GROMACS .gro file of N, CA, C and O in nm:
model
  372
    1UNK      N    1  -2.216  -0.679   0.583
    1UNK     CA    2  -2.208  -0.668   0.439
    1UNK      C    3  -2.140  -0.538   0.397
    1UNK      O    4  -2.078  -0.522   0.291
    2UNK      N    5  -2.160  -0.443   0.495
    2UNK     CA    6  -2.078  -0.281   0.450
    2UNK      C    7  -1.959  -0.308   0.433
    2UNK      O    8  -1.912  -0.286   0.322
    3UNK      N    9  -1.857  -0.375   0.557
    3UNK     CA   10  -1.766  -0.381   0.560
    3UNK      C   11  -1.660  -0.501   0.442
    3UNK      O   12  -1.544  -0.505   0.401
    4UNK      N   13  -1.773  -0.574   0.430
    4UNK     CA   14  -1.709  -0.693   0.289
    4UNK      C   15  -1.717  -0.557   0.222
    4UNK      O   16  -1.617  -0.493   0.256
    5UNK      N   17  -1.808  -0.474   0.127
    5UNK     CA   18  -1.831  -0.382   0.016
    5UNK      C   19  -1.699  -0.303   0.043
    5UNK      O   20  -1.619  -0.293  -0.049
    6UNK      N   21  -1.669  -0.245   0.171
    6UNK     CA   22  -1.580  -0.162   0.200
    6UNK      C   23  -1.416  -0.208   0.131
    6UNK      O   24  -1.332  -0.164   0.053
    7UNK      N   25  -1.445  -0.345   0.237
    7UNK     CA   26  -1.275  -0.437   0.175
    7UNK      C   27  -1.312  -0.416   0.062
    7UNK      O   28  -1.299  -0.295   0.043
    8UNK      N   29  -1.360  -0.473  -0.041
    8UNK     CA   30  -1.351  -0.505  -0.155
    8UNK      C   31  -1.291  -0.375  -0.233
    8UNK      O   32  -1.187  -0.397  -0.295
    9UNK      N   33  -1.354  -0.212  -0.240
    9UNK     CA   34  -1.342  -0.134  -0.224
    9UNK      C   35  -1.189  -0.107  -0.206
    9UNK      O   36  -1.114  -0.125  -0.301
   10UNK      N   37  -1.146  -0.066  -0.095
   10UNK     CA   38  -1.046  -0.044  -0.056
   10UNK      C   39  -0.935  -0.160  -0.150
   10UNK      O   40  -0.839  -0.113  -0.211
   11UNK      N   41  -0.956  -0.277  -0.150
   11UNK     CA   42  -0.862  -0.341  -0.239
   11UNK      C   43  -0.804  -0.301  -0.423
   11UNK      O   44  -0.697  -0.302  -0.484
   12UNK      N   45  -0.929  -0.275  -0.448
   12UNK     CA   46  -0.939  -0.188  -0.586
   12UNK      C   47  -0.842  -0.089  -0.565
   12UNK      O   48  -0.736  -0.077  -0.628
   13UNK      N   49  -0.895   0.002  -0.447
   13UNK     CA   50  -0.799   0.138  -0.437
   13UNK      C   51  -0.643   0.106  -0.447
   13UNK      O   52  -0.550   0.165  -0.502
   14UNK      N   53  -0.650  -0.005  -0.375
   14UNK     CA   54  -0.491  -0.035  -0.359
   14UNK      C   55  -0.405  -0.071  -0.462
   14UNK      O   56  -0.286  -0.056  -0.488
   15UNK      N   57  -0.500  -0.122  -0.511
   15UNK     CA   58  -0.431  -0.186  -0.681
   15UNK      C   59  -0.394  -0.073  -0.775
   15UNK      O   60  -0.286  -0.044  -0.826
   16UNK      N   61  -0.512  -0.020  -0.783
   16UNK     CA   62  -0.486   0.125  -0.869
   16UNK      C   63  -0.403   0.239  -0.812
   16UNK      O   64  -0.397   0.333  -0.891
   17UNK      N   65  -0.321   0.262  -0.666
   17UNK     CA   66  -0.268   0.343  -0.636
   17UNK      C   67  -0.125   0.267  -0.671
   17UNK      O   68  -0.034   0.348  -0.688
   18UNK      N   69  -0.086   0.122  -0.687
   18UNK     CA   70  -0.020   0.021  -0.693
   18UNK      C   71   0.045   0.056  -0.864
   18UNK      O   72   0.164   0.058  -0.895
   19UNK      N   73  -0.059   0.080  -0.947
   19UNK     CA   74  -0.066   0.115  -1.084
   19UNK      C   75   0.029   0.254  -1.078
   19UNK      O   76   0.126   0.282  -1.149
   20UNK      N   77  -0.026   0.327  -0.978
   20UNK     CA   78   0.043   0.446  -1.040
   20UNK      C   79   0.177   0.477  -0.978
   20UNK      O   80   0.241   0.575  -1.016
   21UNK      N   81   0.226   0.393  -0.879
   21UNK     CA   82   0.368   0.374  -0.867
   21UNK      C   83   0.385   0.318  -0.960
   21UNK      O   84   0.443   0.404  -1.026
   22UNK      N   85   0.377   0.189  -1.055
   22UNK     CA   86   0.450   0.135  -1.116
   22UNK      C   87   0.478   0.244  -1.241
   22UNK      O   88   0.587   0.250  -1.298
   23UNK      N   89   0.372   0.323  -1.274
   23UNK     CA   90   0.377   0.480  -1.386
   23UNK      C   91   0.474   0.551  -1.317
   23UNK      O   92   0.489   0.649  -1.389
   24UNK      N   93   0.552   0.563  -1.220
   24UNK     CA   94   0.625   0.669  -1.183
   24UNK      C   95   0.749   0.596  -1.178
   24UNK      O   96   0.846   0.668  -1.150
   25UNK      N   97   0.773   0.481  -1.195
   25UNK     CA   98   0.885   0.401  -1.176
   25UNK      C   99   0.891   0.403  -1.340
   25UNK      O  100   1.003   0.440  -1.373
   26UNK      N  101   0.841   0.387  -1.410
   26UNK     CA  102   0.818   0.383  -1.592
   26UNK      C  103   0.902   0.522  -1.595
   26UNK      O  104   1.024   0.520  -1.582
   27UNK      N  105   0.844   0.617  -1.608
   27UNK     CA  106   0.865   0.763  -1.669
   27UNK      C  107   0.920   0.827  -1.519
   27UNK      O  108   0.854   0.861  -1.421
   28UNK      N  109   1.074   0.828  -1.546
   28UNK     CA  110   1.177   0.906  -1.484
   28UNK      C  111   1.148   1.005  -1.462
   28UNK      O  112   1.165   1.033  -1.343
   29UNK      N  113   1.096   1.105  -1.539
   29UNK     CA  114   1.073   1.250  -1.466
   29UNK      C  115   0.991   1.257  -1.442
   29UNK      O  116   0.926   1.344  -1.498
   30UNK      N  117   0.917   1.165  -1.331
   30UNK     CA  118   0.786   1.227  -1.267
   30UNK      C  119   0.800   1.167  -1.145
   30UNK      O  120   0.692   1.159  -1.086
   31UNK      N  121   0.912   1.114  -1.073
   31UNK     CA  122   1.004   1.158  -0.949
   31UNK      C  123   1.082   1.244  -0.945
   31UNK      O  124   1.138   1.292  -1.044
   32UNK      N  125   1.101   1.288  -0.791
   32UNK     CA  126   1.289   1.407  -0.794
   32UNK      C  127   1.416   1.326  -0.805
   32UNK      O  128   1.440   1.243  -0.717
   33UNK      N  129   1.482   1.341  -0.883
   33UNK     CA  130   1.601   1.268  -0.904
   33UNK      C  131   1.698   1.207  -0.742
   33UNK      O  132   1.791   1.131  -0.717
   34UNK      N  133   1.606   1.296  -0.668
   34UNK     CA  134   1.700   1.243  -0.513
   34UNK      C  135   1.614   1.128  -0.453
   34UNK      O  136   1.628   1.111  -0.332
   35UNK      N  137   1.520   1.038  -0.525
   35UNK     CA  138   1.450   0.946  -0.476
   35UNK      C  139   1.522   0.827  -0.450
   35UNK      O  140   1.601   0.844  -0.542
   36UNK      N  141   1.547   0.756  -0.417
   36UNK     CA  142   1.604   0.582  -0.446
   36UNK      C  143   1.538   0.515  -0.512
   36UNK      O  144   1.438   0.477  -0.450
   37UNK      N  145   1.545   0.475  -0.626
   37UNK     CA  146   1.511   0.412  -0.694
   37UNK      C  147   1.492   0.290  -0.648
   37UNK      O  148   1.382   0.242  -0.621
   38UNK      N  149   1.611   0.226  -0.635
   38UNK     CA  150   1.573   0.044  -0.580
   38UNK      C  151   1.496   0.063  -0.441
   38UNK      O  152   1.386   0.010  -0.445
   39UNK      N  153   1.520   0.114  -0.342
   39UNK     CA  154   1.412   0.170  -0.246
   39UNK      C  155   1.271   0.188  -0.279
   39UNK      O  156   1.190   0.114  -0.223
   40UNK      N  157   1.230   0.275  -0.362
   40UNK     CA  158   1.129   0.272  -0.410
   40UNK      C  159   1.038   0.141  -0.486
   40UNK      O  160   0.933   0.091  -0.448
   41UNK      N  161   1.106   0.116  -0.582
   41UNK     CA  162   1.073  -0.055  -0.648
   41UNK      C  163   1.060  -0.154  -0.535
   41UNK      O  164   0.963  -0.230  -0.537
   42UNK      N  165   1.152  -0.161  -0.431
   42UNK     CA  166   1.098  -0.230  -0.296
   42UNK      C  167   0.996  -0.196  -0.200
   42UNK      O  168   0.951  -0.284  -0.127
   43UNK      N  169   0.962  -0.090  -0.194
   43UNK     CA  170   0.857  -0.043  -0.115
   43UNK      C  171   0.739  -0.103  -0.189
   43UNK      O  172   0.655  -0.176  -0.138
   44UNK      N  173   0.743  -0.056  -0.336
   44UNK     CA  174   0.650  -0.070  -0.415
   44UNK      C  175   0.632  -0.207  -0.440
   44UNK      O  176   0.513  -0.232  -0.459
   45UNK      N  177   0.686  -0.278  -0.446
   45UNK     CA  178   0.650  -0.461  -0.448
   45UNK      C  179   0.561  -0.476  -0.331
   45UNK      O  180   0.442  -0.499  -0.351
   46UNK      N  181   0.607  -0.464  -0.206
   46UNK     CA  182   0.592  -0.428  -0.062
   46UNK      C  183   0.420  -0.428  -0.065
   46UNK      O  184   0.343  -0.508  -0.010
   47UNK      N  185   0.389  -0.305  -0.151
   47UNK     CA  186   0.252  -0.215  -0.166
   47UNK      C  187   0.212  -0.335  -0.249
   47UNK      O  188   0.126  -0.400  -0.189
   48UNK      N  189   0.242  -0.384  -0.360
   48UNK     CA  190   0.200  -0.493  -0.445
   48UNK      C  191   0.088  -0.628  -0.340
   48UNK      O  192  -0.026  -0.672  -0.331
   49UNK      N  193   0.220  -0.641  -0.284
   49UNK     CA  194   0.157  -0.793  -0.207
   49UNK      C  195   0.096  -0.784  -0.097
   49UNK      O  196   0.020  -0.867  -0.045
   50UNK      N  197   0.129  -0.684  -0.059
   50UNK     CA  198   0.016  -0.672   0.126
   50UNK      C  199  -0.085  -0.609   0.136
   50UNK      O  200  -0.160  -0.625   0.233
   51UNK      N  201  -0.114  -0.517   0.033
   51UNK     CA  202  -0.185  -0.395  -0.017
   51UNK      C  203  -0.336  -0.497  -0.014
   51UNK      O  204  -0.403  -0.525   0.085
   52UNK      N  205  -0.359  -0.540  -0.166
   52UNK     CA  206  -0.418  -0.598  -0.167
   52UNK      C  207  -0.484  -0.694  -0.101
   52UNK      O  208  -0.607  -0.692  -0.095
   53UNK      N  209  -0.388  -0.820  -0.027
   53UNK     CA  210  -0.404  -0.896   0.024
   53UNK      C  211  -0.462  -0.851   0.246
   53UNK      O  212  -0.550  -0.906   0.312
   54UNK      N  213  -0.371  -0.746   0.286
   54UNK     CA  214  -0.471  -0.732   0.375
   54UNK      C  215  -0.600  -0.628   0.361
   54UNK      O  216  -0.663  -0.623   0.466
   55UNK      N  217  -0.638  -0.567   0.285
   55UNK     CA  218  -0.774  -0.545   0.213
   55UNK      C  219  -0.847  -0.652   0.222
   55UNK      O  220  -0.932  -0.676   0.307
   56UNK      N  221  -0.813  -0.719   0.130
   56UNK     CA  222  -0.918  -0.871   0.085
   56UNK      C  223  -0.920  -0.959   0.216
   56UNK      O  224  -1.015  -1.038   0.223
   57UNK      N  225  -0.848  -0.959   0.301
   57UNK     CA  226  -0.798  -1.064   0.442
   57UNK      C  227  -0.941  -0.962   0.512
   57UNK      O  228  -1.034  -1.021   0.568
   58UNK      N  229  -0.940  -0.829   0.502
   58UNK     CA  230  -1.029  -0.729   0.594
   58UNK      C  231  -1.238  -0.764   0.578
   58UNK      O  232  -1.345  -0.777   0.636
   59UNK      N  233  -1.147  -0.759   0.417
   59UNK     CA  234  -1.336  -0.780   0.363
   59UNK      C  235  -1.385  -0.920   0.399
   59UNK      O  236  -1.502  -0.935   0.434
   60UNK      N  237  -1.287  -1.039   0.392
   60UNK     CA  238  -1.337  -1.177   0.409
   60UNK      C  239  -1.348  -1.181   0.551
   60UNK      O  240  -1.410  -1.283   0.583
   61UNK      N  241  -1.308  -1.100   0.669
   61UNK     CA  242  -1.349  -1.153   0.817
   61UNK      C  243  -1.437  -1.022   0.852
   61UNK      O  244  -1.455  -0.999   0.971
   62UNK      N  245  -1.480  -0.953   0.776
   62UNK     CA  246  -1.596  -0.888   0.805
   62UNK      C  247  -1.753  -0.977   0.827
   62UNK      O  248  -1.852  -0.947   0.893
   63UNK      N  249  -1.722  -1.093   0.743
   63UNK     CA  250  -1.807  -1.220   0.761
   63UNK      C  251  -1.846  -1.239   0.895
   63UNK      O  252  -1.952  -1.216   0.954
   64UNK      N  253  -1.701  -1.303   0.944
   64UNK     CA  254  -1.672  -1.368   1.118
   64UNK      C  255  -1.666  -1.254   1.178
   64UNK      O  256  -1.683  -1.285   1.296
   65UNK      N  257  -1.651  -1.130   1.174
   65UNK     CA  258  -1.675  -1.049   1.292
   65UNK      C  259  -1.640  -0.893   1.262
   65UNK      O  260  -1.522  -0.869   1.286
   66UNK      N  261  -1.706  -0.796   1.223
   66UNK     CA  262  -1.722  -0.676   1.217
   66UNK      C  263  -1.614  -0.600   1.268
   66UNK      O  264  -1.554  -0.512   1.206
   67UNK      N  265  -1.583  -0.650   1.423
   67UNK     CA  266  -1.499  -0.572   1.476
   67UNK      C  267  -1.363  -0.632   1.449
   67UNK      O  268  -1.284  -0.542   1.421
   68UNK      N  269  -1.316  -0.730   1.448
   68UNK     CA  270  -1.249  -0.783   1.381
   68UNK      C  271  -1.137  -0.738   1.239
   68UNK      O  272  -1.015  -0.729   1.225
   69UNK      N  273  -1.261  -0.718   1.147
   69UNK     CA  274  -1.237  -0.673   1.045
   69UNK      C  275  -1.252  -0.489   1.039
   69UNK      O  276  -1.241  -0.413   0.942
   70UNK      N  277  -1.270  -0.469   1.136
   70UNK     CA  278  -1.266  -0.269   1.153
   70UNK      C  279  -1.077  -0.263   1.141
   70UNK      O  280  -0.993  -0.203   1.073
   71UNK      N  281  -1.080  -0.395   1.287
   71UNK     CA  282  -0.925  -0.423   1.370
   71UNK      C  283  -0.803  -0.436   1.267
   71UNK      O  284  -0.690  -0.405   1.304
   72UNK      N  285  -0.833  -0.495   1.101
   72UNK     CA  286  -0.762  -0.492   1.066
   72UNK      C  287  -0.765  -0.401   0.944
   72UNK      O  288  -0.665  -0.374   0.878
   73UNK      N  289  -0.884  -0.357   0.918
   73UNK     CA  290  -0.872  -0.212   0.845
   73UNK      C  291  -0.797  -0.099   0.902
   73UNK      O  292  -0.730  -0.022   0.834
   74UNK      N  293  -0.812  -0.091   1.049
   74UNK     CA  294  -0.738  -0.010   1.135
   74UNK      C  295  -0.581  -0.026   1.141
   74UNK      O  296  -0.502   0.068   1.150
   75UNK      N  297  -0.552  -0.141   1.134
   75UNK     CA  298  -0.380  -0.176   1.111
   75UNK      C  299  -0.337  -0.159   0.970
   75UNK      O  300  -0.218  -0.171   0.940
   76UNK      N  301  -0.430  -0.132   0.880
   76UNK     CA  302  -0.345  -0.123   0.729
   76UNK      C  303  -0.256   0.028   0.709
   76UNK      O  304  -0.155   0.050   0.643
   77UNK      N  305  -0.321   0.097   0.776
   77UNK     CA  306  -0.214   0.249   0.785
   77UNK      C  307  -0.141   0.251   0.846
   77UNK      O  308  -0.056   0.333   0.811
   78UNK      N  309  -0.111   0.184   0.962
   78UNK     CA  310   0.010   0.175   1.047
   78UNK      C  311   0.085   0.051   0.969
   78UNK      O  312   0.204   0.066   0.994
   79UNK      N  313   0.071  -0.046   0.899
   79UNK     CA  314   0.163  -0.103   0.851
   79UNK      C  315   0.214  -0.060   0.740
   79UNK      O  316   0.330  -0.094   0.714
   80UNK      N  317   0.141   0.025   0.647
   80UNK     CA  318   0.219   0.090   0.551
   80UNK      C  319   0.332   0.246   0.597
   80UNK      O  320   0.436   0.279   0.542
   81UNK      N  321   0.256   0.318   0.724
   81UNK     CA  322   0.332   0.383   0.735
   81UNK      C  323   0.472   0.382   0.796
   81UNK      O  324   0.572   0.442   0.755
   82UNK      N  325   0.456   0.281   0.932
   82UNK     CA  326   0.587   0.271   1.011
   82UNK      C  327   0.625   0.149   0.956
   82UNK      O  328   0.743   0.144   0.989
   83UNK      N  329   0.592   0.011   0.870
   83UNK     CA  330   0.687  -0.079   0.810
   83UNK      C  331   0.742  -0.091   0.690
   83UNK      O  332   0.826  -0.176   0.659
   84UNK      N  333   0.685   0.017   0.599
   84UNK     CA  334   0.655  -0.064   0.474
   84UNK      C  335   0.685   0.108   0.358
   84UNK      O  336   0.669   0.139   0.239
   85UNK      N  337   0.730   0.170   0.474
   85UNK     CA  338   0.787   0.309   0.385
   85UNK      C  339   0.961   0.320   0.475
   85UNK      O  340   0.996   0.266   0.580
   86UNK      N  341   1.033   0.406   0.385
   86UNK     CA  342   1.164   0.423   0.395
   86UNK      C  343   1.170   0.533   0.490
   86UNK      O  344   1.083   0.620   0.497
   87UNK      N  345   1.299   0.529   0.581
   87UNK     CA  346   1.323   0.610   0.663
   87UNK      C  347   1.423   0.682   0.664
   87UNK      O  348   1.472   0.740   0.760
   88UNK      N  349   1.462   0.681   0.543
   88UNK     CA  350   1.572   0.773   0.466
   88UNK      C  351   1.529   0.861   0.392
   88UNK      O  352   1.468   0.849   0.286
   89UNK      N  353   1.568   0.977   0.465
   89UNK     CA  354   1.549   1.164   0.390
   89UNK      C  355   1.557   1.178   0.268
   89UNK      O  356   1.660   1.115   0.247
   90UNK      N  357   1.509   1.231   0.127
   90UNK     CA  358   1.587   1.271   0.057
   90UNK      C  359   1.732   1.335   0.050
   90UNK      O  360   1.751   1.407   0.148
   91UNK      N  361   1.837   1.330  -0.035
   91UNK     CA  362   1.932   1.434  -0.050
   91UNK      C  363   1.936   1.539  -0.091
   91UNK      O  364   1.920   1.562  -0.211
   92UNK      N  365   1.956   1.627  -0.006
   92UNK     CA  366   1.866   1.762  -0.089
   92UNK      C  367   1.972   1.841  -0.197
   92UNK      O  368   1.940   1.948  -0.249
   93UNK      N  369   2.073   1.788  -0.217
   93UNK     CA  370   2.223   1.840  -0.324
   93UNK      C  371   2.111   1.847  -0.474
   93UNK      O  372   2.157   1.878  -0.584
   0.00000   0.00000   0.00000
């Protein structure tokens, strides 16, 4: 039951961190102008649909199996960090 509370939890987070990209994509100056824009809006869709959904995928097999659902709480930082972010530097001009 921790780990359903946890997903559930963690899905919220995601939504609302989801929120505040879409506020930084709104109001231009609260990125550095050397960002990518369409890069960003793609990442950020990216964050939209998987975000949530493996959260909620984490909390519902906490049901069927604890470790299971640790297994894929444990993969949500490695899929946002090495798939699901850009691997292009800023320009620093």
């Amino acid at each position: 039951m921790a780990s359903f509370v946890f997903g559930v939890v963690m899905a919220l987070m995601s939504v609302t961190f989801t929120l505040i990209r879409w506020q930084a994509q709104r109001k231009t100056d609260i990125l550095p102008p050397t960002i990518d824009q369409v890069g960003f809006r793609k990442i950020t869709r990216q964050s939209v649909l998987f975000g949530p959904i493996l959260y909620g995928t984490g909390a519902v097999a906490s049901f069927l199996s604890p470790w299971l659902s640790m297994a894929i709480f444990g993969f949500i930082p490695f899929y946002f960090i090495f798939f699901n972010s850009s691997n292009q530097a800023p320009n620093p001009e």
